[in-house]
Tab-separated table of C-alpha atoms in Angstrom:
chain	number	residue	atom	x	y	z
A	1092	MET	CA	75.684	-32.528	-1.865
A	1093	SER	CA	73.279	-36.219	-1.412
A	1094	ASN	CA	71.573	-34.803	-4.420
A	1095	LYS	CA	74.517	-34.412	-6.520
A	1096	ILE	CA	75.583	-38.037	-5.627
A	1097	GLN	CA	72.124	-39.103	-6.219
A	1098	ARG	CA	72.475	-36.819	-10.103
A	1099	THR	CA	75.958	-37.898	-10.560
A	1100	ALA	CA	75.060	-41.747	-10.219
A	1101	LEU	CA	72.172	-41.573	-12.443
A	1102	PHE	CA	74.287	-39.837	-14.902
A	1103	LEU	CA	76.866	-42.641	-14.915
A	1104	THR	CA	74.330	-45.348	-15.122
A	1105	ALA	CA	72.762	-44.080	-18.266
A	1106	ALA	CA	75.588	-43.777	-19.638
A	1107	SER	CA	76.521	-47.622	-19.110
A	1108	ILE	CA	73.246	-48.577	-20.429
A	1109	LEU	CA	73.042	-46.091	-23.710
A	1110	ALA	CA	76.885	-48.239	-23.867
A	1111	LEU	CA	74.968	-51.459	-23.730
A	1112	SER	CA	72.402	-50.139	-25.931
A	1113	SER	CA	75.731	-49.144	-28.697
A	1114	VAL	CA	76.658	-52.751	-28.188
A	1115	HIS	CA	73.674	-53.844	-29.300
A	1116	VAL	CA	73.042	-51.592	-31.921
A	1117	HIS	CA	76.360	-52.456	-33.428
A	1118	ALA	CA	75.869	-56.271	-33.147
A	1119	ALA	CA	73.062	-55.497	-35.174
A	1120	GLU	CA	75.147	-54.008	-38.085
A	1121	GLN	CA	78.627	-56.096	-37.286
A	1122	ALA	CA	78.898	-58.800	-34.389
A	1123	PRO	CA	81.580	-57.931	-32.163
A	1124	SER	CA	83.984	-61.128	-31.665
A	1125	ARG	CA	84.129	-62.641	-27.782
A	1126	GLU	CA	87.078	-60.842	-26.607
A	1127	GLU	CA	85.280	-57.249	-27.730
A	1128	LEU	CA	82.585	-58.393	-26.023
A	1129	LEU	CA	84.763	-59.543	-22.610
A	1130	SER	CA	86.583	-55.781	-23.189
A	1131	MET	CA	83.914	-53.886	-22.921
A	1132	LEU	CA	81.982	-55.723	-19.849
A	1133	LYS	CA	85.509	-54.917	-17.904
A	1134	GLN	CA	85.782	-51.572	-18.552
A	1135	GLN	CA	81.642	-51.123	-17.856
A	1136	GLN	CA	82.769	-52.820	-14.230
A	1137	ARG	CA	85.706	-50.506	-13.717
A	1138	GLN	CA	83.521	-47.557	-14.263
A	1139	LEU	CA	81.109	-48.811	-11.687
A	1140	ASP	CA	83.815	-49.600	-8.980
A	1141	GLU	CA	84.854	-46.050	-9.736
A	1142	LEU	CA	81.673	-45.287	-9.139
A	1143	GLN	CA	80.988	-46.328	-6.054
A	1144	ALA	CA	84.285	-45.541	-4.414
A	1145	MET	CA	83.722	-41.856	-5.087
A	1146	LEU	CA	80.317	-43.106	-3.479
A	1147	LYS	CA	81.558	-44.098	-0.876
A	1148	GLN	CA	84.195	-41.523	0.232
A	1149	THR	CA	81.821	-38.738	-1.005
A	1150	GLN	CA	79.527	-40.179	1.668
A	1151	LYS	CA	82.022	-40.150	4.288
A	1152	GLN	CA	83.226	-37.147	4.288
A	1153	ALA	CA	79.241	-35.597	4.246
A	1154	GLU	CA	79.586	-37.818	7.691
A	1155	THR	CA	82.378	-35.966	9.090
A	1156	ALA	CA	81.304	-32.537	7.857
A	1157	THR	CA	77.423	-33.286	9.460
A	1158	ALA	CA	79.544	-34.813	12.831
A	1159	LYS	CA	82.172	-31.217	12.787
A	1160	ALA	CA	78.730	-28.882	12.481
A	1161	THR	CA	76.613	-31.087	15.269
A	1162	GLU	CA	79.804	-30.381	17.427
A	1163	ALA	CA	80.314	-26.513	16.091
A	1164	ALA	CA	76.587	-26.152	17.416
A	1165	ALA	CA	76.797	-28.100	20.536
A	1166	LYS	CA	79.895	-25.540	21.776
A	1167	PRO	CA	77.849	-22.149	22.363
A	1168	ALA	CA	80.638	-19.548	21.185
A	1169	PHE	CA	82.598	-17.301	23.716
A	1170	LEU	CA	80.278	-14.014	23.778
A	1171	ASP	CA	77.581	-16.266	24.022
A	1172	THR	CA	78.979	-17.683	27.464
A	1173	VAL	CA	79.528	-13.758	28.602
A	1174	GLN	CA	77.404	-12.332	30.691
A	1175	ILE	CA	77.122	-8.839	32.344
A	1176	GLY	CA	75.024	-7.659	35.479
A	1177	GLY	CA	75.456	-5.359	38.019
A	1178	THR	CA	73.031	-3.580	41.093
A	1179	LEU	CA	72.782	-0.457	41.711
A	1180	GLU	CA	70.880	0.792	45.528
A	1181	PHE	CA	70.211	4.350	46.746
A	1182	GLU	CA	69.069	4.606	50.870
A	1183	ALA	CA	67.633	7.367	52.719
A	1184	THR	CA	68.850	6.585	56.178
A	1185	GLU	CA	68.185	8.435	59.795
A	1186	THR	CA	69.971	7.669	62.934
A	1187	GLU	CA	70.198	8.471	66.122
A	1188	ALA	CA	73.740	8.035	67.184
A	1189	PHE	CA	74.869	6.507	70.991
A	1190	THR	CA	75.978	9.681	71.353
A	1191	ASP	CA	72.105	11.585	70.722
A	1192	ALA	CA	73.413	13.172	67.459
A	1193	ASP	CA	70.722	13.097	64.968
A	1194	THR	CA	71.955	12.918	61.488
A	1195	SER	CA	69.807	11.948	58.238
A	1196	ASP	CA	71.495	11.333	54.697
A	1197	LEU	CA	70.503	10.097	50.671
A	1198	SER	CA	73.864	8.002	49.143
A	1199	LEU	CA	73.994	5.854	46.659
A	1200	ALA	CA	75.007	3.181	48.698
A	1201	LYS	CA	76.067	0.753	46.063
A	1202	ALA	CA	77.070	0.156	42.628
A	1203	GLU	CA	78.132	-3.272	41.342
A	1204	LEU	CA	79.493	-4.450	38.055
A	1205	THR	CA	80.009	-8.138	37.231
A	1206	PHE	CA	81.031	-9.627	34.230
A	1207	SER	CA	81.405	-13.340	34.270
A	1208	ALA	CA	82.695	-15.870	31.045
A	1209	LYS	CA	83.230	-19.814	30.426
A	1210	PRO	CA	85.913	-19.671	27.386
A	1211	HIS	CA	85.956	-23.534	28.116
A	1212	GLU	CA	84.129	-26.245	29.626
A	1213	TYR	CA	86.282	-26.397	32.816
A	1214	VAL	CA	86.977	-22.517	33.069
A	1215	THR	CA	84.875	-19.818	34.183
A	1216	THR	CA	86.051	-16.385	34.911
A	1217	ASN	CA	84.177	-13.666	37.089
A	1218	ILE	CA	85.382	-10.107	37.863
A	1219	VAL	CA	83.329	-7.125	40.118
A	1220	ALA	CA	84.072	-3.582	40.028
A	1221	LEU	CA	82.275	-1.783	42.883
A	1222	TYR	CA	81.688	1.396	44.458
A	1223	GLU	CA	80.231	2.160	47.682
A	1224	ASP	CA	79.220	5.157	49.648
A	1225	GLY	CA	81.994	6.640	51.758
A	1226	SER	CA	84.918	5.926	49.033
A	1227	ASN	CA	85.535	8.003	46.383
A	1228	ASN	CA	86.792	4.857	44.099
A	1229	ILE	CA	85.476	2.129	42.385
A	1230	THR	CA	87.255	-0.627	43.107
A	1231	LEU	CA	88.318	-4.594	42.227
A	1232	ASP	CA	86.245	-5.789	44.506
A	1233	GLU	CA	86.616	-10.055	43.184
A	1234	ALA	CA	88.526	-11.436	39.979
A	1235	THR	CA	88.594	-14.811	40.019
A	1236	ILE	CA	89.381	-18.035	37.465
A	1237	GLU	CA	87.563	-21.499	38.383
A	1238	ILE	CA	88.701	-24.775	37.055
A	1239	ALA	CA	85.392	-26.545	37.538
A	1240	ASN	CA	82.640	-29.264	36.246
A	1241	THR	CA	81.440	-31.119	39.193
A	1242	GLU	CA	79.104	-32.673	36.849
A	1243	ALA	CA	82.053	-34.634	35.861
A	1244	PHE	CA	84.373	-34.292	38.623
A	1245	PRO	CA	84.306	-33.649	41.955
A	1246	LEU	CA	87.776	-31.869	42.275
A	1247	TYR	CA	87.680	-27.858	42.015
A	1248	THR	CA	90.138	-24.990	42.531
A	1249	THR	CA	89.844	-21.085	42.046
A	1250	VAL	CA	92.364	-18.826	42.062
A	1251	GLY	CA	91.855	-15.004	41.985
A	1252	LYS	CA	90.511	-12.386	45.091
A	1253	TRP	CA	87.582	-13.308	46.426
A	1254	ALA	CA	86.060	-13.203	49.950
A	1255	MET	CA	86.974	-16.598	51.733
A	1256	PRO	CA	84.824	-19.187	52.702
A	1257	PHE	CA	84.146	-18.611	56.434
A	1258	GLY	CA	80.974	-17.786	57.518
A	1259	ASN	CA	77.876	-17.225	55.460
A	1260	TYR	CA	76.574	-13.554	55.785
A	1261	ASP	CA	73.321	-14.040	53.494
A	1262	THR	CA	70.800	-12.166	55.107
A	1263	ALA	CA	66.623	-10.879	54.250
A	1264	MET	CA	67.594	-7.785	55.840
A	1265	SER	CA	69.017	-4.451	54.339
A	1266	THR	CA	72.487	-4.309	56.527
A	1267	ASP	CA	74.437	-6.715	56.970
A	1268	PRO	CA	75.069	-9.031	60.290
A	1269	LEU	CA	77.366	-8.269	62.310
A	1270	THR	CA	79.141	-11.509	61.922
A	1271	LYS	CA	79.666	-10.297	58.595
A	1272	ASN	CA	81.821	-7.363	59.982
A	1273	LEU	CA	83.883	-10.039	62.090
A	1274	GLY	CA	84.421	-12.442	59.703
A	1275	GLU	CA	84.716	-11.622	55.938
A	1276	THR	CA	88.264	-12.217	54.410
A	1277	LYS	CA	88.803	-11.026	51.204
A	1278	GLU	CA	92.091	-12.146	49.820
A	1279	ASN	CA	94.317	-12.641	47.084
A	1280	ALA	CA	94.162	-16.276	47.350
A	1281	ILE	CA	93.873	-20.174	46.042
A	1282	LEU	CA	91.563	-22.668	47.172
A	1283	VAL	CA	90.845	-26.779	46.208
A	1284	GLY	CA	87.626	-28.291	46.981
A	1285	ALA	CA	85.708	-31.447	46.367
A	1286	THR	CA	81.571	-31.854	46.220
A	1287	HIS	CA	79.634	-34.829	46.542
A	1288	ASN	CA	76.110	-35.459	47.083
A	1289	GLY	CA	75.560	-31.840	48.821
A	1290	PHE	CA	78.758	-32.540	50.836
A	1291	SER	CA	81.459	-29.997	50.586
A	1292	ILE	CA	85.016	-29.542	52.021
A	1293	GLU	CA	87.669	-26.541	50.617
A	1294	ALA	CA	90.991	-25.191	51.968
A	1295	PHE	CA	92.696	-22.189	51.143
A	1296	ALA	CA	95.986	-20.564	51.590
A	1297	PHE	CA	96.893	-16.518	51.292
A	1298	ASN	CA	99.243	-14.180	52.193
A	1299	GLY	CA	97.354	-11.431	53.990
A	1300	ASP	CA	97.729	-8.549	54.942
A	1301	THR	CA	98.935	-8.962	58.387
A	1302	GLN	CA	102.656	-10.213	59.649
A	1303	LYS	CA	103.755	-11.554	63.067
A	1304	SER	CA	106.959	-9.890	64.068
A	1305	GLY	CA	110.025	-10.267	63.207
A	1306	GLU	CA	108.809	-13.292	60.371
A	1307	GLY	CA	108.681	-12.783	56.144
A	1308	ASN	CA	105.996	-11.874	53.875
A	1309	ASN	CA	104.469	-15.411	53.011
A	1310	ILE	CA	101.666	-17.477	52.555
A	1311	ASP	CA	100.872	-18.365	55.522
A	1312	GLN	CA	97.903	-17.873	56.378
A	1313	TYR	CA	95.149	-20.655	56.098
A	1314	GLY	CA	91.565	-22.133	56.667
A	1315	LEU	CA	89.300	-24.617	56.105
A	1316	ASN	CA	85.198	-24.864	55.431
A	1317	LEU	CA	83.299	-28.083	55.620
A	1318	ALA	CA	79.663	-27.740	54.090
A	1319	VAL	CA	76.456	-29.409	53.538
A	1320	GLU	CA	73.094	-28.745	51.445
A	1321	GLY	CA	70.222	-29.963	50.338
A	1322	GLU	CA	66.895	-30.615	50.221
A	1323	GLU	CA	64.024	-33.006	52.116
A	1324	ASP	CA	60.688	-32.792	51.874
A	1325	GLY	CA	60.739	-29.108	50.325
A	1326	LEU	CA	62.507	-28.863	53.420
A	1327	LEU	CA	65.678	-26.612	52.379
A	1328	TYR	CA	68.839	-27.048	54.072
A	1329	ASN	CA	72.610	-25.464	54.548
A	1330	MET	CA	74.866	-25.690	57.246
A	1331	ALA	CA	78.385	-25.128	57.190
A	1332	ALA	CA	81.445	-24.746	60.042
A	1333	SER	CA	84.983	-23.197	58.848
A	1334	TYR	CA	88.234	-22.511	60.710
A	1335	LEU	CA	90.544	-19.239	59.643
A	1336	ASN	CA	94.603	-19.377	61.373
A	1337	ASN	CA	93.941	-16.048	61.566
A	1338	ILE	CA	91.057	-13.438	61.908
A	1339	ALA	CA	93.185	-10.477	62.521
A	1340	ASP	CA	93.245	-10.572	58.660
A	1341	SER	CA	89.236	-10.148	58.236
A	1342	ASP	CA	88.661	-6.913	56.899
A	1343	GLY	CA	86.476	-5.690	59.868
A	1344	VAL	CA	89.683	-6.833	62.459
A	1345	ASN	CA	92.362	-5.360	60.363
A	1346	ASP	CA	91.154	-1.909	60.027
A	1347	ALA	CA	91.118	-1.363	63.744
A	1348	LEU	CA	93.866	-3.288	64.904
A	1349	THR	CA	97.353	-1.328	66.031
A	1350	GLY	CA	100.991	-3.117	64.737
A	1351	ALA	CA	99.095	-5.326	61.986
A	1352	THR	CA	102.131	-6.198	60.635
A	1353	ALA	CA	103.687	-6.907	63.971
A	1354	LEU	CA	101.538	-9.362	66.032
A	1355	LYS	CA	103.017	-11.065	68.697
A	1356	ASP	CA	100.918	-13.837	67.278
A	1357	TYR	CA	98.227	-15.208	64.915
A	1358	VAL	CA	95.340	-15.505	66.767
A	1359	GLY	CA	92.156	-18.048	65.029
A	1360	GLY	CA	88.756	-18.081	63.873
A	1361	ILE	CA	85.632	-20.154	64.111
A	1362	SER	CA	82.243	-19.648	62.254
A	1363	LEU	CA	79.202	-21.769	62.322
A	1364	TYR	CA	76.671	-21.245	60.052
A	1365	GLY	CA	72.967	-22.898	59.491
A	1366	SER	CA	69.831	-22.057	57.746
A	1367	LEU	CA	66.424	-23.874	56.774
A	1368	SER	CA	63.351	-23.248	54.202
A	1369	LEU	CA	59.615	-23.919	54.057
A	1370	ASN	CA	56.919	-22.942	52.145
A	1371	GLY	CA	58.356	-19.437	52.211
A	1372	VAL	CA	59.591	-19.465	55.562
A	1373	SER	CA	63.160	-19.282	56.266
A	1374	ALA	CA	65.470	-19.021	59.470
A	1375	SER	CA	68.704	-18.770	59.773
A	1376	VAL	CA	71.622	-18.869	62.753
A	1377	GLY	CA	75.301	-17.004	62.309
A	1378	TYR	CA	78.388	-17.681	65.247
A	1379	VAL	CA	81.723	-15.894	64.217
A	1380	LYS	CA	84.714	-16.102	67.343
A	1381	ALA	CA	88.154	-15.578	67.660
A	1382	THR	CA	90.151	-18.678	69.419
A	1383	ASP	CA	91.831	-16.790	71.503
A	1384	SER	CA	92.851	-12.701	72.910
A	1385	PHE	CA	94.664	-10.449	71.316
A	1386	GLN	CA	97.344	-8.816	72.918
A	1387	THR	CA	95.970	-5.387	74.338
A	1388	GLY	CA	98.329	-2.920	72.239
A	1389	GLU	CA	96.640	-4.807	69.305
A	1390	LEU	CA	92.785	-4.928	70.044
A	1391	ALA	CA	91.398	-4.059	73.309
A	1392	PHE	CA	88.333	-4.342	75.322
A	1393	ASN	CA	88.159	-3.115	78.817
A	1394	GLY	CA	92.016	-2.645	79.526
A	1395	GLN	CA	92.689	-5.823	78.435
A	1396	GLY	CA	92.968	-7.704	74.982
A	1397	ALA	CA	89.873	-8.435	73.227
A	1398	GLN	CA	88.698	-11.585	72.072
A	1399	PRO	CA	85.757	-10.691	69.559
A	1400	VAL	CA	82.815	-12.384	69.464
A	1401	THR	CA	79.560	-11.981	66.580
A	1402	TRP	CA	76.236	-13.782	66.729
A	1403	ASN	CA	72.932	-13.328	64.814
A	1404	THR	CA	69.542	-14.755	64.464
A	1405	GLU	CA	67.171	-14.062	61.467
A	1406	ILE	CA	63.563	-15.304	60.505
A	1407	SER	CA	61.893	-14.251	57.299
A	1408	TYR	CA	58.577	-15.373	55.587
A	1409	THR	CA	58.061	-13.962	51.703
A	1410	MET	CA	54.385	-13.927	50.757
A	1411	ASP	CA	52.191	-12.532	47.244
A	1412	ILE	CA	50.188	-9.411	48.343
A	1413	LEU	CA	48.518	-8.057	45.363
A	1414	GLY	CA	50.871	-9.404	43.021
A	1415	LYS	CA	53.970	-8.436	44.543
A	1416	GLU	CA	56.583	-10.853	46.245
A	1417	THR	CA	57.251	-8.769	49.464
A	1418	THR	CA	59.451	-10.551	51.994
A	1419	PHE	CA	59.008	-9.720	55.581
A	1420	ALA	CA	61.875	-10.513	57.696
A	1421	ALA	CA	63.515	-9.676	61.884
A	1422	THR	CA	66.651	-10.196	62.906
A	1423	TYR	CA	68.317	-9.934	66.741
A	1424	GLN	CA	72.192	-10.179	67.011
A	1425	GLY	CA	74.749	-9.933	69.718
A	1426	THR	CA	78.455	-9.448	69.842
A	1427	ASP	CA	81.252	-9.739	72.786
A	1428	GLU	CA	84.312	-7.544	73.424
A	1429	ALA	CA	83.907	-6.310	70.005
A	1430	LEU	CA	83.676	-2.539	70.840
A	1431	ALA	CA	86.812	-1.614	69.642
A	1432	LEU	CA	85.334	-2.423	66.120
A	1433	SER	CA	82.756	-0.010	66.113
A	1434	LEU	CA	80.347	-2.336	66.587
A	1435	PRO	CA	76.453	-2.486	69.068
A	1436	GLU	CA	76.111	-4.697	72.015
A	1437	THR	CA	73.408	-6.537	70.929
A	1438	ARG	CA	70.469	-5.704	67.431
A	1439	LEU	CA	67.065	-5.624	67.369
A	1440	GLY	CA	65.616	-5.369	63.354
A	1441	GLY	CA	62.791	-5.332	61.382
A	1442	ALA	CA	62.487	-5.229	57.295
A	1443	VAL	CA	60.100	-5.731	54.539
A	1444	THR	CA	60.599	-5.847	50.899
A	1445	VAL	CA	58.384	-5.829	48.425
A	1446	GLY	CA	59.572	-6.451	44.629
A	1447	ILE	CA	57.668	-3.832	43.020
A	1448	TYR	CA	59.375	-4.093	39.508
A	1449	ASP	CA	61.103	-7.265	37.327
A	1450	GLN	CA	64.131	-6.407	39.304
A	1451	THR	CA	63.540	-3.439	41.265
A	1452	SER	CA	63.515	-3.602	44.994
A	1453	LEU	CA	61.923	-1.726	47.662
A	1454	THR	CA	63.346	-2.190	51.391
A	1455	LEU	CA	61.998	0.222	54.529
A	1456	GLU	CA	64.679	-1.269	57.674
A	1457	TYR	CA	64.738	-0.253	60.947
A	1458	LEU	CA	67.316	-1.469	63.329
A	1459	ALA	CA	67.543	-0.577	66.836
A	1460	ASP	CA	71.012	-0.900	68.791
A	1461	GLU	CA	72.352	-1.169	72.546
A	1462	ASP	CA	75.940	0.229	73.066
A	1463	TYR	CA	78.522	-1.932	75.370
A	1464	SER	CA	77.860	-0.198	79.179
A	1465	ILE	CA	79.679	2.821	80.334
A	1466	ALA	CA	82.149	-0.082	82.775
A	1467	GLU	CA	82.859	-1.570	79.558
A	1468	GLY	CA	84.582	1.251	77.987
A	1469	GLY	CA	80.814	1.968	76.268
A	1470	THR	CA	78.662	4.954	76.613
A	1471	GLY	CA	75.415	2.187	77.800
A	1472	LYS	CA	72.968	4.349	75.146
A	1473	ASP	CA	70.569	3.121	73.168
A	1474	GLY	CA	70.481	3.940	69.470
A	1475	HIS	CA	68.377	3.248	65.777
A	1476	THR	CA	68.741	3.484	62.035
A	1477	THR	CA	65.766	3.906	59.666
A	1478	THR	CA	66.308	3.171	55.841
A	1479	ALA	CA	64.075	3.219	52.771
A	1480	LYS	CA	66.473	1.462	50.328
A	1481	LEU	CA	65.726	1.504	46.344
A	1482	ALA	CA	67.558	-1.800	44.558
A	1483	VAL	CA	67.858	-2.743	41.083
A	1484	GLU	CA	69.344	-5.769	39.965
A	1485	PHE	CA	70.434	-6.508	36.022
């Protein structure tokens, strides 16, 4: 566009010169009057003024177009923000149960497909479809809308279906920690949070699957999560404390509960978590506990109302072996009054995970479980599970 402007300016300038030249030629033939010369000069000035105005207008239009083009280039197209990913896990297992029964199996343990998009700098959407062994259906595991841009503003909110921020169940093992069986709570909920310099506080509320006897179906379940994470001289740390006013609505307790819609009262839950990581070595601890006992007819242990507790400790080390990222992990876990949740009293285990290809890993895991004693309603026996898992992420 600037070249066109330059050509136009040159043309008009040349025309002006020719016009003035014609004046001199005409003057040689017949000298114009003073009034005629002033009129001709005024006409040329008007043409120059018009040219200058046109140049300014064209320059302004060019600047506006350039600004719009720059803004459009800086803002990614919607399809550029769409991400599709997933996980496939195939397992071979050999198990000796507390009843001395030996079993082995091959299974597609998990098939997960995720979709995420960012239609606006403050809006992120996420959808997770999940199939797990033992289920004949593909379920909508998560679907959320997050309104957040914490780099510009510390407050954020999330709505949809997902696991509430009650406990942290990250692990380097193949099998989830026992704390997840007691604490994980997936619900349709609303969450409001704030974060600053690694500190965060979140409050959430939902209408769960459980209800108090004689009361309506209301949004009366809620929780709070406090967390801090950061890095100090290469040391990564993460700590969190959570509260839930009704642990009966956790996935594990709800499945084992009797009279879920006619509870005498809600039983709260607390969760504590901490992890440290330095130079490939990571250590973590987790603790989830009901704050009171359930009624005997709701969830029992040894003839009384149960007050379930779970805890886990884990240590892992990641290193390169023959150019392959390899992680060694060990765990020691336990429970108390959790027999009704089909959990062992103690668990000791180890695992080795090797990244055989990009996004592809092979894990070998061994878990040794000890059941509750006969006096507590268990078998008093030991059991074990050996697992080989091939996992692919994309």
